[in-house]
CSV table of N, CA and C in Angstrom, one decimal:
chain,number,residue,atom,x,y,z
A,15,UNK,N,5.2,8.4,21.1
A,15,UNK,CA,6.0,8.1,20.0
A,15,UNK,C,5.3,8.4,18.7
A,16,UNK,N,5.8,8.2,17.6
A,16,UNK,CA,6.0,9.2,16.2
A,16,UNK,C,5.8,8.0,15.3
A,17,UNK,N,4.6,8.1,14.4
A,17,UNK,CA,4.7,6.5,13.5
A,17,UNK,C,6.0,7.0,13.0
A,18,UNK,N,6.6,8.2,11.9
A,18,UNK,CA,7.9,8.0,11.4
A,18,UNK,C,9.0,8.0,12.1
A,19,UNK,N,9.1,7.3,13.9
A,19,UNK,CA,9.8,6.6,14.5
A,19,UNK,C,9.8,5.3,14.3
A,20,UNK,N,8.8,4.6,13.9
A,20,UNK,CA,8.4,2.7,13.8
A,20,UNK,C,9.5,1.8,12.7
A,21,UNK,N,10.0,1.5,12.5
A,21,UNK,CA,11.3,0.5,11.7
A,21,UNK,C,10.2,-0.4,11.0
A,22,UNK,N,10.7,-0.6,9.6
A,22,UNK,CA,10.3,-1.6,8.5
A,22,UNK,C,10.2,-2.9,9.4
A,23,UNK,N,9.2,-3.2,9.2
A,23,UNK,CA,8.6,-5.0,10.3
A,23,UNK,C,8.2,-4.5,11.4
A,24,UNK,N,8.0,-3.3,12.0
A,24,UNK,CA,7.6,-3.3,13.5
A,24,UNK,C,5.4,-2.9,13.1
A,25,UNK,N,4.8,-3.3,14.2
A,25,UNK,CA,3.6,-3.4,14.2
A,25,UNK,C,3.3,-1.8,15.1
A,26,UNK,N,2.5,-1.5,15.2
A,26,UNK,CA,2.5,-0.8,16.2
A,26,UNK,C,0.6,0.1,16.2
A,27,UNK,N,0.0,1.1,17.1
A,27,UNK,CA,-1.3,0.8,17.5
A,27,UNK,C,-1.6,2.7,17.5
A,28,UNK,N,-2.6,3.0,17.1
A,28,UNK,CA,-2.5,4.6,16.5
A,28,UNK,C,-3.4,5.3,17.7
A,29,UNK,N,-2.8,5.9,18.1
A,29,UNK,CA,-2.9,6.8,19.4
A,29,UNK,C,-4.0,7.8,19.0
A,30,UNK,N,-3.0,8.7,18.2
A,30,UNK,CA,-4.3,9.8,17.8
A,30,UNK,C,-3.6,10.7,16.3
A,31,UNK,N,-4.4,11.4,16.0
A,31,UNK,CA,-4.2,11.9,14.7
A,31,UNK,C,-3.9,13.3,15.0
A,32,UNK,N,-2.8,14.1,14.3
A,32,UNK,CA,-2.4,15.8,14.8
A,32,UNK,C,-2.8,16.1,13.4
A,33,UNK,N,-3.7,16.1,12.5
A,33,UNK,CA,-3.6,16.4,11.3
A,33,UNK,C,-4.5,17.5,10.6
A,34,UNK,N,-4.6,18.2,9.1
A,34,UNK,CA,-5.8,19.2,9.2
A,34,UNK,C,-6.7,17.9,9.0
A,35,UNK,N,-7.8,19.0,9.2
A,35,UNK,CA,-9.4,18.2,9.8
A,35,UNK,C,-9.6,16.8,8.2
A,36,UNK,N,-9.8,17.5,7.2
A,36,UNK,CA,-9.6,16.5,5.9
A,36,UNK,C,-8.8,15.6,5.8
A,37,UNK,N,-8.1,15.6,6.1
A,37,UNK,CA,-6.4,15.1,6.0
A,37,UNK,C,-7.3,13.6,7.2
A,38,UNK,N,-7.3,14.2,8.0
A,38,UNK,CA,-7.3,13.5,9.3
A,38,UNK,C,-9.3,12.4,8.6
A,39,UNK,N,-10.2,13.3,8.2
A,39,UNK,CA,-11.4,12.7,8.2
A,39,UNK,C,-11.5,11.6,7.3
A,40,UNK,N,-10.2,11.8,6.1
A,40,UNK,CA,-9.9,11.0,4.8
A,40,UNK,C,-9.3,9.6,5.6
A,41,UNK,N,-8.2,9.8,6.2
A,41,UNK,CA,-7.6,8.7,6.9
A,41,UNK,C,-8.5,7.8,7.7
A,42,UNK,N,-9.4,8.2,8.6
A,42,UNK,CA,-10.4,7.9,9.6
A,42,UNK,C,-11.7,7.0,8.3
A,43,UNK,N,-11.5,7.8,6.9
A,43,UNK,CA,-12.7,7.0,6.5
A,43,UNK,C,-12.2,5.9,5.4
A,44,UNK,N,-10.6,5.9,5.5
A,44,UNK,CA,-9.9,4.5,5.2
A,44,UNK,C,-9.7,3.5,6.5
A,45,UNK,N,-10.0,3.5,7.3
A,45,UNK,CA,-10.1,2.3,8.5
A,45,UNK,C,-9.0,3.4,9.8
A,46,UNK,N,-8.5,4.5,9.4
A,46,UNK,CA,-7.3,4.3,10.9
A,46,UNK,C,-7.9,5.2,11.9
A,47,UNK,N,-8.4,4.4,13.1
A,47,UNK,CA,-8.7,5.4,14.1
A,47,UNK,C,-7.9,4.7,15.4
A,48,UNK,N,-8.3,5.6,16.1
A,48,UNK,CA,-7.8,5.2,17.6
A,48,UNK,C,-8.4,3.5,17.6
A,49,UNK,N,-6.7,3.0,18.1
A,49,UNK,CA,-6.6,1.9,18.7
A,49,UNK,C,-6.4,0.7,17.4
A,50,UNK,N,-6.2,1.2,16.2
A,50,UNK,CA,-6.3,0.5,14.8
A,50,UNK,C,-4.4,-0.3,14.7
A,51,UNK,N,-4.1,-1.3,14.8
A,51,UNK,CA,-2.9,-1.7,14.6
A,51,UNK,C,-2.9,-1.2,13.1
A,52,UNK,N,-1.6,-1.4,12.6
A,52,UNK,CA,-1.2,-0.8,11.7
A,52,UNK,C,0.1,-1.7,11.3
A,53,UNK,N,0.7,-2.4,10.4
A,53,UNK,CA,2.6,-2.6,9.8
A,53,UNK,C,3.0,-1.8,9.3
A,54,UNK,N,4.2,-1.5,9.2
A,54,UNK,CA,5.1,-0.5,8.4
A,54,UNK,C,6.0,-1.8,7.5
A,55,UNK,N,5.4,-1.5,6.6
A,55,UNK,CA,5.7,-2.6,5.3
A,55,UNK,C,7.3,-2.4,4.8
A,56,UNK,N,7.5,-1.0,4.7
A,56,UNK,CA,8.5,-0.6,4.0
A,56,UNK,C,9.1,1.1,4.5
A,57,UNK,N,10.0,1.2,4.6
A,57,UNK,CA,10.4,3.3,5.0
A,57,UNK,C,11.2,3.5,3.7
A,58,UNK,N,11.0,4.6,3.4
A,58,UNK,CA,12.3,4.9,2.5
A,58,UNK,C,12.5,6.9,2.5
A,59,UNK,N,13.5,7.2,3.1
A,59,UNK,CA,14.2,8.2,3.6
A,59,UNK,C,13.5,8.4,5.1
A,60,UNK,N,13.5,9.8,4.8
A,60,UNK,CA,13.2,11.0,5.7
A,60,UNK,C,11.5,10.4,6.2
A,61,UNK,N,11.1,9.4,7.2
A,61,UNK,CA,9.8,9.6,7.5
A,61,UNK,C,8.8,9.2,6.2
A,62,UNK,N,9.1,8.5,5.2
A,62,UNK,CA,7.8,8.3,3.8
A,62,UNK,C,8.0,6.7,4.2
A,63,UNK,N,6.5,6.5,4.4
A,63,UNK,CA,6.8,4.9,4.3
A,63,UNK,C,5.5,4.3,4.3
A,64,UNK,N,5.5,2.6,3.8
A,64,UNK,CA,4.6,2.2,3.1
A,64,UNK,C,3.7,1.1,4.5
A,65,UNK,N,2.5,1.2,4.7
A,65,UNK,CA,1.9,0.8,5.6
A,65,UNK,C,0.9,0.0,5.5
A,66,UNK,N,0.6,-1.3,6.3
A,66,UNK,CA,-0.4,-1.9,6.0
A,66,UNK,C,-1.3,-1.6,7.1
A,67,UNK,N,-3.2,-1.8,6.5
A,67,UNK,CA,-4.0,-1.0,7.2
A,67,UNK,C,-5.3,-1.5,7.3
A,68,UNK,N,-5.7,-2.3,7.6
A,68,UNK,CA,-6.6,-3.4,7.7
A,68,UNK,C,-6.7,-3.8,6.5
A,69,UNK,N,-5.3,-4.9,6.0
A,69,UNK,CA,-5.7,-5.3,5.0
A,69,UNK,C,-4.8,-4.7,3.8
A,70,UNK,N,-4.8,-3.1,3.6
A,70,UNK,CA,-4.4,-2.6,3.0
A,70,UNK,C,-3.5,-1.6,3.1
A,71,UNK,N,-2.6,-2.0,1.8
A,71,UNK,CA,-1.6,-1.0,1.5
A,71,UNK,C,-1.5,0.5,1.6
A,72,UNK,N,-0.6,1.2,2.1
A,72,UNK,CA,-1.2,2.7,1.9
A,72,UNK,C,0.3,3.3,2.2
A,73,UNK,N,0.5,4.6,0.8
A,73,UNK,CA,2.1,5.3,1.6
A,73,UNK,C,1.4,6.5,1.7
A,74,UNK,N,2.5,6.9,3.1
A,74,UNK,CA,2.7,8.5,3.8
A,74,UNK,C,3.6,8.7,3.7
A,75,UNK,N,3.7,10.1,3.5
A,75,UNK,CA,4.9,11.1,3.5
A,75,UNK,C,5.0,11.4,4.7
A,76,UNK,N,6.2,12.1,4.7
A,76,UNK,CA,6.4,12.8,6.1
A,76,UNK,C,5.5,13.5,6.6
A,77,UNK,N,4.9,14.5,6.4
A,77,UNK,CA,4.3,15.4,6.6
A,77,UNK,C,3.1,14.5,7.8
A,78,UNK,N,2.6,13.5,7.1
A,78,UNK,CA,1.6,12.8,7.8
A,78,UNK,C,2.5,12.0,9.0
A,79,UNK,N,3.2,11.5,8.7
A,79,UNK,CA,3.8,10.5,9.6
A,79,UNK,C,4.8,10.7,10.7
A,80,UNK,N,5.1,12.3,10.7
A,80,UNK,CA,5.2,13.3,11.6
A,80,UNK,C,3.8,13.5,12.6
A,81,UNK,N,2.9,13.3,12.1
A,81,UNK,CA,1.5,13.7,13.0
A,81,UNK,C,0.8,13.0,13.3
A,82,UNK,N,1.4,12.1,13.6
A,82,UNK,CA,0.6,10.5,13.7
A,82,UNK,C,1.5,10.0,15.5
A,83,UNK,N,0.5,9.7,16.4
A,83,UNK,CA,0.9,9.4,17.4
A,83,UNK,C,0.4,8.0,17.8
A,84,UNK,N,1.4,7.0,17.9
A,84,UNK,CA,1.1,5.6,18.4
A,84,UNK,C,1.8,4.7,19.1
A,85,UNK,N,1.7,3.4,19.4
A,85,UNK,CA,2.4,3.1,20.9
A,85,UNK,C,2.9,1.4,19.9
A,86,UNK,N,3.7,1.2,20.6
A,86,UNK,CA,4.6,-0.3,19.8
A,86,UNK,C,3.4,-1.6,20.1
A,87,UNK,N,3.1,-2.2,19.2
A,87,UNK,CA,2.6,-3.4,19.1
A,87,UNK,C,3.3,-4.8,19.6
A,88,UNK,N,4.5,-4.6,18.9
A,88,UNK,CA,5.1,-5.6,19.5
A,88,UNK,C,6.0,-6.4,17.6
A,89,UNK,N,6.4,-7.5,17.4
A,89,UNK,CA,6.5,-7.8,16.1
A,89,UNK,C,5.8,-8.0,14.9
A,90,UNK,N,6.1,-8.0,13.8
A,90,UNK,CA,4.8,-8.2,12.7
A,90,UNK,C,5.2,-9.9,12.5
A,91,UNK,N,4.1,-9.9,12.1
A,91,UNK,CA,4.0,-11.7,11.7
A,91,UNK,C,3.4,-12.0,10.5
């Protein structure tokens, strides 16, 4: 599954990263690697949405959230 499949309130746990290498090294040296829970705080359209990330805030566009592979957590609390 596709993080810009995940619904505003759902938790969910990051698989792996399809991204360029920067893109991907930048992400990895804000906290998200394999096995990192993640919330989706907020979506707004097409795939852009606002994510909490150990702690912190962070929005992605589509582009990223398209290439982002991870598995359901379960609910946020």
């Amino acid at each position: 599954m596709l993080l810009k499949d995940i619904n505003a309130g759902q938790s969910c746990i990051i698989e792996k990263l399809n991204l360029p290498f920067q893109m991907e090294q930048r992400l990895q040296a804000l906290g998200m690697t394999k096995d990192t829970t993640i919330s989706v705080l907020n979506r707004k359209g097409k795939g852009i949405m606002i994510i909490k990330l150990r702690g912190t805030r962070l929005a992605l566009g589509y582009n990223m959230t398209k290439n982002i592979d991870v598995r359901k957590a379960g609910k946020m609390s």
